[in-house]
CSV table of C-alpha atoms and ligand atoms in Angstrom, one decimal:
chain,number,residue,atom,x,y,z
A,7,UNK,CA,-4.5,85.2,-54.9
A,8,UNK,CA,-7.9,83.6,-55.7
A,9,UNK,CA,-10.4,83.5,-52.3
A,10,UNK,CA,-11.9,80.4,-51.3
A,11,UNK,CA,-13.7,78.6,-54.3
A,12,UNK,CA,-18.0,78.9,-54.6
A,13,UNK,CA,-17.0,75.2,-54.8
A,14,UNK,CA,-17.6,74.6,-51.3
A,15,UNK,CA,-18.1,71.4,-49.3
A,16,UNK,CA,-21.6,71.5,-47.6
A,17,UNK,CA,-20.0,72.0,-43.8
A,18,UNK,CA,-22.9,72.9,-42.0
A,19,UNK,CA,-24.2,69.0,-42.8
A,20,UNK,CA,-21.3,67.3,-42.3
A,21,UNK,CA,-20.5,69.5,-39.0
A,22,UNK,CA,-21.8,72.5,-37.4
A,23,UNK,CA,-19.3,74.7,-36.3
A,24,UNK,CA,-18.8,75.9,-32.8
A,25,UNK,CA,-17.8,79.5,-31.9
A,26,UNK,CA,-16.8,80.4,-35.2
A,27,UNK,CA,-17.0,84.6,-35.1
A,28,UNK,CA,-15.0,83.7,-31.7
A,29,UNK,CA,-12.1,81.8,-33.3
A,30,UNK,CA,-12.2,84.0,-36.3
A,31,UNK,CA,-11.8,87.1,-34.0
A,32,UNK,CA,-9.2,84.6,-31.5
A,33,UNK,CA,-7.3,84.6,-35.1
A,34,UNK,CA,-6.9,87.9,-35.7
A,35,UNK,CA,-6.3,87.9,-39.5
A,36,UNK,CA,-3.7,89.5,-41.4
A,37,UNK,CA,-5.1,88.8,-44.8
A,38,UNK,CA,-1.6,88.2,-45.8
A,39,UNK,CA,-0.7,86.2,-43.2
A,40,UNK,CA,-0.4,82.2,-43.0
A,41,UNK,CA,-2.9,80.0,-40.6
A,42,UNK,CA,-3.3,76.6,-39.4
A,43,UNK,CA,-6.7,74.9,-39.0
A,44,UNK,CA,-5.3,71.4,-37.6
A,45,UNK,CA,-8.7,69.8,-37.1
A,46,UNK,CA,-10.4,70.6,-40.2
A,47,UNK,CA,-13.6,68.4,-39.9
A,48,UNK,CA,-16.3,69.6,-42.6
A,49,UNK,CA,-14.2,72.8,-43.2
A,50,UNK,CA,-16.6,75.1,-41.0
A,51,UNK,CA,-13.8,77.4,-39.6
A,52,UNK,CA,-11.1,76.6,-42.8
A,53,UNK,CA,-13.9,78.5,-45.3
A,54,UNK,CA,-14.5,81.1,-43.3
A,55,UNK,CA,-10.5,81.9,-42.4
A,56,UNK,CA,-10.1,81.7,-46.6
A,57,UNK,CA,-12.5,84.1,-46.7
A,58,UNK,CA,-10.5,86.4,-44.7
A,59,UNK,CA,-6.9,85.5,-46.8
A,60,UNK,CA,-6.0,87.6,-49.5
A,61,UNK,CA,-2.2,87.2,-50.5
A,62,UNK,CA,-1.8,84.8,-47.2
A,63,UNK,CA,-2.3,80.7,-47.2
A,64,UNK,CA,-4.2,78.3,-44.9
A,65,UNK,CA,-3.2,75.2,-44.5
A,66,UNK,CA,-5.5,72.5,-43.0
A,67,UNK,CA,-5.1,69.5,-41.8
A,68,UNK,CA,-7.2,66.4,-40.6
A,69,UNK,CA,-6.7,62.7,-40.2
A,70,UNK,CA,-9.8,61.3,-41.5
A,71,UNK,CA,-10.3,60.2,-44.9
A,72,UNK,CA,-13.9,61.6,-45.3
A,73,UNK,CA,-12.7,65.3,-44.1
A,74,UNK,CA,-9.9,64.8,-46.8
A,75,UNK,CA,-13.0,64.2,-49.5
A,76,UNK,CA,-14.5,67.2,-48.3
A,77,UNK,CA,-11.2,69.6,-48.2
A,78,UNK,CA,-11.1,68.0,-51.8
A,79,UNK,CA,-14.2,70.4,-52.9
A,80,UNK,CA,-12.1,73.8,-52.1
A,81,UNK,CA,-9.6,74.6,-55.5
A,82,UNK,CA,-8.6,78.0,-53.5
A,83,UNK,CA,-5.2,78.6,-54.9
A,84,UNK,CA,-4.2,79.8,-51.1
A,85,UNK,CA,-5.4,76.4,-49.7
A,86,UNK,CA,-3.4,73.4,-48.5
A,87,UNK,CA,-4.7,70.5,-47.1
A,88,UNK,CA,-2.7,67.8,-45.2
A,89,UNK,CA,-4.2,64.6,-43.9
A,90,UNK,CA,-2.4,64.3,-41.4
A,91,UNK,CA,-2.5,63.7,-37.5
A,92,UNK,CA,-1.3,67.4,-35.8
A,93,UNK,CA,0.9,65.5,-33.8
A,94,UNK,CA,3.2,66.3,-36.5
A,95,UNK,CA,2.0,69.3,-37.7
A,96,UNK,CA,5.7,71.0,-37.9
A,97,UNK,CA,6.6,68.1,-40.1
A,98,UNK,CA,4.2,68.8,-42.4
A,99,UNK,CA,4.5,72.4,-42.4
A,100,UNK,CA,8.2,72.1,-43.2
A,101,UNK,CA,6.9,70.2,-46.4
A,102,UNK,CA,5.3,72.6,-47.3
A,103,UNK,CA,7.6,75.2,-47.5
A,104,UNK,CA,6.2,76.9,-43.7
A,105,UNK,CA,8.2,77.2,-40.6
A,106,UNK,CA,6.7,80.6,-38.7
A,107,UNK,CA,2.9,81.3,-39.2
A,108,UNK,CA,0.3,84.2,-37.9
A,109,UNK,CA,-2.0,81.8,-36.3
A,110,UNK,CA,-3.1,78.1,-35.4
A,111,UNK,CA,-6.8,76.9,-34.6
A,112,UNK,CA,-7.6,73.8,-32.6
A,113,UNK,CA,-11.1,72.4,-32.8
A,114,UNK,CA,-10.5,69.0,-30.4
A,115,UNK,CA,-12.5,66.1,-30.6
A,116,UNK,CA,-14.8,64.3,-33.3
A,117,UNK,CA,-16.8,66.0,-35.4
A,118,UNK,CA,-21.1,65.6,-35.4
A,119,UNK,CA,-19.9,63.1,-39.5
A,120,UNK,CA,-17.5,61.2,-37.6
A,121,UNK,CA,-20.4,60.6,-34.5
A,122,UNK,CA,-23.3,60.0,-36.6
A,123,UNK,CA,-21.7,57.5,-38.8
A,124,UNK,CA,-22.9,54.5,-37.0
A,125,UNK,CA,-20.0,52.2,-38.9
A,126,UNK,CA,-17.2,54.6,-37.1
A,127,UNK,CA,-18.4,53.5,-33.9
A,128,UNK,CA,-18.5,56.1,-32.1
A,129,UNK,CA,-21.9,57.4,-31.2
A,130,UNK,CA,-24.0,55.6,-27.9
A,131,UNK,CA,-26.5,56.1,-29.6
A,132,UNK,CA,-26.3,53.5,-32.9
A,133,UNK,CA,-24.9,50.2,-32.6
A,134,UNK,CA,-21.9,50.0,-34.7
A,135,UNK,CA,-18.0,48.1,-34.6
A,136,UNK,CA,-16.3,49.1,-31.7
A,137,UNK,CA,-13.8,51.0,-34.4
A,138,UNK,CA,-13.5,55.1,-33.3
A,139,UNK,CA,-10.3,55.5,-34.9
A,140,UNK,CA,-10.3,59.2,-36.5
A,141,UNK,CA,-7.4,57.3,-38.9
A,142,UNK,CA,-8.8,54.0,-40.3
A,143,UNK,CA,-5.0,53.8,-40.7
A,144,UNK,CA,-4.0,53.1,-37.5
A,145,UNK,CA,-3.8,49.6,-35.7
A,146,UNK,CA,-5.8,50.4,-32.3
A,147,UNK,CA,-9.6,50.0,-32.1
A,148,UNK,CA,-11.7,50.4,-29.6
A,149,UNK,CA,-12.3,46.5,-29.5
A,150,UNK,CA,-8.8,45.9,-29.5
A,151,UNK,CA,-8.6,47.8,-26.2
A,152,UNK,CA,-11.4,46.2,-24.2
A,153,UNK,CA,-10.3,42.5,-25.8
A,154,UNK,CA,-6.7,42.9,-24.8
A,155,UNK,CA,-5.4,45.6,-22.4
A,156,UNK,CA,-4.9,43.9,-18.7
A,157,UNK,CA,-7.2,44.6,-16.1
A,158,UNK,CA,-5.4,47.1,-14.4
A,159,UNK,CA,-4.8,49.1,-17.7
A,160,UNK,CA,-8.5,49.1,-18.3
A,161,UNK,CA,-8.7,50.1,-14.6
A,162,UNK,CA,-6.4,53.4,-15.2
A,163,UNK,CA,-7.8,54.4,-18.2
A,164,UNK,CA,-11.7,54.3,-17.2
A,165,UNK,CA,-10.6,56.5,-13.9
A,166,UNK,CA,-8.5,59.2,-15.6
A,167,UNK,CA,-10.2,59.6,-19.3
A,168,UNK,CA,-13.8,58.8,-18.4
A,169,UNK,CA,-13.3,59.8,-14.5
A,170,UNK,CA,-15.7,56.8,-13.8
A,171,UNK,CA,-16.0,56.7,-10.3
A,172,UNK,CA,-16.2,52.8,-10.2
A,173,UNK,CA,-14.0,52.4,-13.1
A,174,UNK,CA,-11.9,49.5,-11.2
A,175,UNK,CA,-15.7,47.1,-11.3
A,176,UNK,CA,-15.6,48.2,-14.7
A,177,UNK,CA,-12.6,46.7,-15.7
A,178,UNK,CA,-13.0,44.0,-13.5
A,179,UNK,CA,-16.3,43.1,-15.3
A,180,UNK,CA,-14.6,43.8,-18.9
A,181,UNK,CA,-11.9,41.3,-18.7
A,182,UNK,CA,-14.5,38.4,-17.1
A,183,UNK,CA,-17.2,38.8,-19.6
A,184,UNK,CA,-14.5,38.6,-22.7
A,185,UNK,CA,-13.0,35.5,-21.7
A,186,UNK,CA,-16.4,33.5,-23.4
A,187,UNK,CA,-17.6,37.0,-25.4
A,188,UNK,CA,-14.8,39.6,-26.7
A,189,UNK,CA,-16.4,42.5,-27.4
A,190,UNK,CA,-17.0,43.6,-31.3
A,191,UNK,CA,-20.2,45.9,-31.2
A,192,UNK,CA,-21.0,48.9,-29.1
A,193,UNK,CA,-24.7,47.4,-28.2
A,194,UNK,CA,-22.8,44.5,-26.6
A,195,UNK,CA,-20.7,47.2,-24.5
A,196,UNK,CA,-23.9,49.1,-23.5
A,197,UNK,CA,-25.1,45.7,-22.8
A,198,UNK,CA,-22.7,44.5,-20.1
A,199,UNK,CA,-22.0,48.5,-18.4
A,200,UNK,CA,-25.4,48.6,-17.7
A,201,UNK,CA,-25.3,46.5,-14.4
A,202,UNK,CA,-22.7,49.4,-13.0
A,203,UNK,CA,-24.6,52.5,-14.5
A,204,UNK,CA,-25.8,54.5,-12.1
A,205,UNK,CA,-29.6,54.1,-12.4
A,206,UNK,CA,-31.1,56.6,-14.9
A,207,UNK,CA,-27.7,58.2,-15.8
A,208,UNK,CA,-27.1,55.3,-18.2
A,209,UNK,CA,-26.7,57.2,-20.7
A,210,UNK,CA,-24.1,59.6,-19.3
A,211,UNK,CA,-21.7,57.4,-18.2
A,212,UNK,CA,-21.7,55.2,-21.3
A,213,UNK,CA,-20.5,58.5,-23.0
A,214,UNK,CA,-17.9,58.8,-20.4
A,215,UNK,CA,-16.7,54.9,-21.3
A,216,UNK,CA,-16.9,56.1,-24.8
A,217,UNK,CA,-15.0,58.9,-24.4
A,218,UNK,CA,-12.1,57.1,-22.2
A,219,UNK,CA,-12.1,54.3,-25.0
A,220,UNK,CA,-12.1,57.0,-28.0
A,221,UNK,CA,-9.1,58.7,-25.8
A,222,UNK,CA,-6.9,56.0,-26.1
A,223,UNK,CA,-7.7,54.5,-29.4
A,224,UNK,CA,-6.2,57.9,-31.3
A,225,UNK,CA,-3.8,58.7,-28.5
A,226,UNK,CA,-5.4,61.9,-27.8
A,227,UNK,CA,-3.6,63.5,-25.3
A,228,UNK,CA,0.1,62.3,-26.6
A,229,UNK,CA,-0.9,64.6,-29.7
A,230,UNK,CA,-2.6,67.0,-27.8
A,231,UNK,CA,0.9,67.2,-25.8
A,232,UNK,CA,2.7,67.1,-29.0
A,233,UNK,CA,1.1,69.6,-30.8
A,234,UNK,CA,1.1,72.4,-28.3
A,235,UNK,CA,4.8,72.4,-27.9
A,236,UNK,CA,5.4,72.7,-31.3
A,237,UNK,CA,3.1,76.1,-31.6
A,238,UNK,CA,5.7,77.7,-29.2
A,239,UNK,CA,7.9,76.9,-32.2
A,240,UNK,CA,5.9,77.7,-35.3
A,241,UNK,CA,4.1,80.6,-34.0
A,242,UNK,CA,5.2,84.3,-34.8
A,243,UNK,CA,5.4,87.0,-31.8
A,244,UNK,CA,2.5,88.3,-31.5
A,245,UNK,CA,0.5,85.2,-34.1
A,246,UNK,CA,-2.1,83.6,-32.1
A,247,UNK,CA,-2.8,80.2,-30.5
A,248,UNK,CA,-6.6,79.3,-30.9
A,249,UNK,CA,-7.6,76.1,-29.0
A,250,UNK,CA,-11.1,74.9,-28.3
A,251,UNK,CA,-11.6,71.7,-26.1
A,252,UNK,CA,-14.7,69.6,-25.7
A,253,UNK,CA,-13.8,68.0,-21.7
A,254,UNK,CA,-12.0,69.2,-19.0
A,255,UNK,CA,-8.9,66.8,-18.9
A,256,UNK,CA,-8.4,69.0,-23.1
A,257,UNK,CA,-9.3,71.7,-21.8
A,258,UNK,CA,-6.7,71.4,-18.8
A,259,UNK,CA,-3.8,70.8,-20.7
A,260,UNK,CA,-4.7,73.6,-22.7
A,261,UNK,CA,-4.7,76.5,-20.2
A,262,UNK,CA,-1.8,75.1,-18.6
A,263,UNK,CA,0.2,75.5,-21.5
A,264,UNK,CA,-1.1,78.6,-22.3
A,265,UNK,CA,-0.9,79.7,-18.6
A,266,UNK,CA,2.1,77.8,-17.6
A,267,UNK,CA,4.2,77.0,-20.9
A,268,UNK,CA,3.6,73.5,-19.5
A,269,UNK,CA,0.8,70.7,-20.2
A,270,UNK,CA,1.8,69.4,-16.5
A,271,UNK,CA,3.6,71.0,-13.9
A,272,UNK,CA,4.7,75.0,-12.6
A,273,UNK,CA,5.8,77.4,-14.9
A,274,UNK,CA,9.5,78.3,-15.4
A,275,UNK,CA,11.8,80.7,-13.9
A,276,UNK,CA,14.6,82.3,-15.1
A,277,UNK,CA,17.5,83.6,-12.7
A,278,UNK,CA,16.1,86.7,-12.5
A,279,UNK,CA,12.9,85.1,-11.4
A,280,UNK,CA,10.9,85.8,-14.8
A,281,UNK,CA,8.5,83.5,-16.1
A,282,UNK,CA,10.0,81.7,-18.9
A,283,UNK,CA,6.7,80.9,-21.7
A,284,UNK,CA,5.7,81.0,-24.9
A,285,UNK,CA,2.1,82.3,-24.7
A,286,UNK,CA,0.4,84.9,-22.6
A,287,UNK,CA,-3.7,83.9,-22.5
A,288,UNK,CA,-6.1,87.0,-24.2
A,289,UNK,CA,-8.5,85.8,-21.5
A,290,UNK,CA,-8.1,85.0,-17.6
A,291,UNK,CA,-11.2,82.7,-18.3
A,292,UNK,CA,-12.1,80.7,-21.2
A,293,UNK,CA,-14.5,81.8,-24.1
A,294,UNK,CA,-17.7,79.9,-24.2
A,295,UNK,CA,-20.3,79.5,-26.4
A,296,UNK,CA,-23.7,81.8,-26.4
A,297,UNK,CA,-27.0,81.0,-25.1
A,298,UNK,CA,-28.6,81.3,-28.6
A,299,UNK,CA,-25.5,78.9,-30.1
A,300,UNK,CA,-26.0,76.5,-27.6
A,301,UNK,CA,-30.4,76.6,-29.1
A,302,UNK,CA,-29.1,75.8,-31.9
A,303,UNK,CA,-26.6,73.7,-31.8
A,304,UNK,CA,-26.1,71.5,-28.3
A,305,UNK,CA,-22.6,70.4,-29.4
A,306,UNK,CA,-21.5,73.6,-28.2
A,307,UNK,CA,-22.4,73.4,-24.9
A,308,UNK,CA,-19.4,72.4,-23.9
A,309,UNK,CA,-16.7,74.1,-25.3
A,310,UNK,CA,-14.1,76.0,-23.9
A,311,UNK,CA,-12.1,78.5,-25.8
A,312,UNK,CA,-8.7,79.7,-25.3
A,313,UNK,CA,-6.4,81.8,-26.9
A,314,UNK,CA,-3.2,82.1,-26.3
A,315,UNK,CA,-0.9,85.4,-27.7
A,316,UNK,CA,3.5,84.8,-28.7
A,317,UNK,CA,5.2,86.2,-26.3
B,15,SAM,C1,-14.6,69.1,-34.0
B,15,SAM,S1,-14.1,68.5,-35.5
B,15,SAM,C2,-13.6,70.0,-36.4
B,15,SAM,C3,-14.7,70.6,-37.0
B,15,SAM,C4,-14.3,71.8,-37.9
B,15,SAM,N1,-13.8,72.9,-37.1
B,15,SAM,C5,-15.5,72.3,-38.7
B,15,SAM,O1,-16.0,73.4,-38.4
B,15,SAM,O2,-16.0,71.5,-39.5
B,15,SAM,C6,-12.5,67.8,-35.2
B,15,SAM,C7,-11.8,67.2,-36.4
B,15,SAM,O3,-10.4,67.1,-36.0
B,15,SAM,C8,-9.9,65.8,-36.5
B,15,SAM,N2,-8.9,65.5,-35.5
B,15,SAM,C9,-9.0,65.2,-34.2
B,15,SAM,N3,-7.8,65.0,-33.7
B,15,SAM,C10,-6.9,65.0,-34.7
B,15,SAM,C11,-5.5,64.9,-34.7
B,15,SAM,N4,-4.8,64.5,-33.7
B,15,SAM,N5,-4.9,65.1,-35.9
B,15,SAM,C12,-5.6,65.4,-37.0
B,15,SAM,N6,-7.0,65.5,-37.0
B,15,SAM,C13,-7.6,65.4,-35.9
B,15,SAM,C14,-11.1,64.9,-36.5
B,15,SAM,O4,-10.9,63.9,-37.4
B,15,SAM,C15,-12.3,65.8,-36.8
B,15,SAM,O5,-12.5,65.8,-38.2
């Protein structure tokens, strides 16, 4: 089978990727095996796991539109590309004629197109439409949720995605200020948080707002949830879970399922008293990223890899 087309999208532009020798070798390739990049952003770790696939497939998928144009530049006869959220990545796999596969990579989170696209609104940094949807698609914007959700809703959310430790004055001071000014831009956010930033961590904990905000808007940790159970199904003995998470409440649910076979809670036990799970973790302790990656590319800083072997 044909190896991935010298028609290539121009990742490293759209996004930089992070660890991508560690997923590769998370991965473990069978060049005849099949693989799932569900996050496949500007292709960074999709071109490099074609690379590796001779009589095996990849299929990728990705809910925004613009990584859909750039998955459009690769005519690899072993590629699929599904837009798609991975929430129902089983679905989709079906479709296409897949129900085991070797391997599945996870690359959480936005990608550096999706934050530097001012009009997404995503990035503290630009003011833009208090959008961050990853699916222009879907209903919920970020706007929507600071117009509408009650108070104590706004309350819950700030305190568990962006573990704001006053996120209960946030909220508070949300739903008063929209009554005469809904929100529609992310300057006006900045704006009003910046009588409850801590002094000379403003920009910090706007991040953390944006982050609680860009949570909820695509339903992150429902399809997070969703997603790992259904790699206990798809996944061969012995194929490989590769997840890498951006923040700790990800990066959580990861190693408990990993860990635990469960996103919340103790593991399983059977009668005999053995642990009943679908993975076994390569690694007591995540991966994480080089000092010389992190030079290069800050986005990295962060990022926690884990990788998680069919029992
Ligand atoms: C960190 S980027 C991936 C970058 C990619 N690995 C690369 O090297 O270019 C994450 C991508 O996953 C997509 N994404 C995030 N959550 C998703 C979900 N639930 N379903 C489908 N795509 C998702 C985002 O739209 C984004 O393009």
């Amino acid at each position: 089978m044909a190896k991935a087309s010298s028609q290539q999208p121009a990742a490293s532009s759209y996004h930089k990727p992070v660890m991508l020798q560690e997923c590769l070798d998370g991965l473990n390739i069978d060049s005849d095996g099949i693989y799932v990049d569900v996050t496949f952003g500007g292709g960074g770790h999709s071109l490099k796991i074609l690379e590796q696939i001779k009589g095996g497939r990849l299929i990728s998928f990705d809910q925004d539109d613009d990584a859909r144009k750039q998955a459009e530049n690769i005519t690899s006869r072993s590629f699929t590309f599904c837009q798609a959220n991975f929430m129902h990545m089983k679905k989709y796999l079906k479709l296409n004629g897949v129900t085991k596969v070797n391997g599945v990579l996870a690359d959480l989170g936005v990608s550096s197109h999706q934050i530097d696209s001012p009009e997404r609104g995503f990035s503290t940094r630009f003011d833009g439409p208090l959008d961050m949807r990853m699916d222009k698609n879907m209903p919920m914007t970020a706007a929507k949720v600071l117009n509408e959700f009650a108070e104590e809703e706004l309350h819950k959310i700030f305190g568990m995605y962006g573990e704001l430790k006053n996120a209960r004055t946030v909220a508070k001071l949300i739903t008063q200020q929209r009554v005469n000014n809904p929100f529609q831009r992310t300057e006006e956010l900045k704006l009003a948080l910046r009588s409850v930033a801590p002094r000379g961590k403003e920009n910090k904990y706007f991040a953390q707002v944006f982050q609680a905000l860009r949570i909820v808007v695509n339903e992150e940790m429902r399809a997070l949830e969703d997603f790992l159970h259904q790699c206990a199904e798809v996944i061969e003995k012995d194929g490989r879970l590769v997840v890498m998470a951006y923040h700790s409440l990800e990066d959580r649910m990861v190693k408990n399922y990993i860990n635990k076979g469960k996103v919340f809670g103790d593991v399983e036990k059977d009668f005999f008293g053995n642990e009943i799970k679908p993975f076994e973790a390569l690694n007591r302790k995540p991966i994480e990223a080089s000092e010389e990656e992190i030079e290069q590319n800050s986005r990295a800083r962060s990022a926690k890899l884990r990788i998680g072997v069919k029992l």
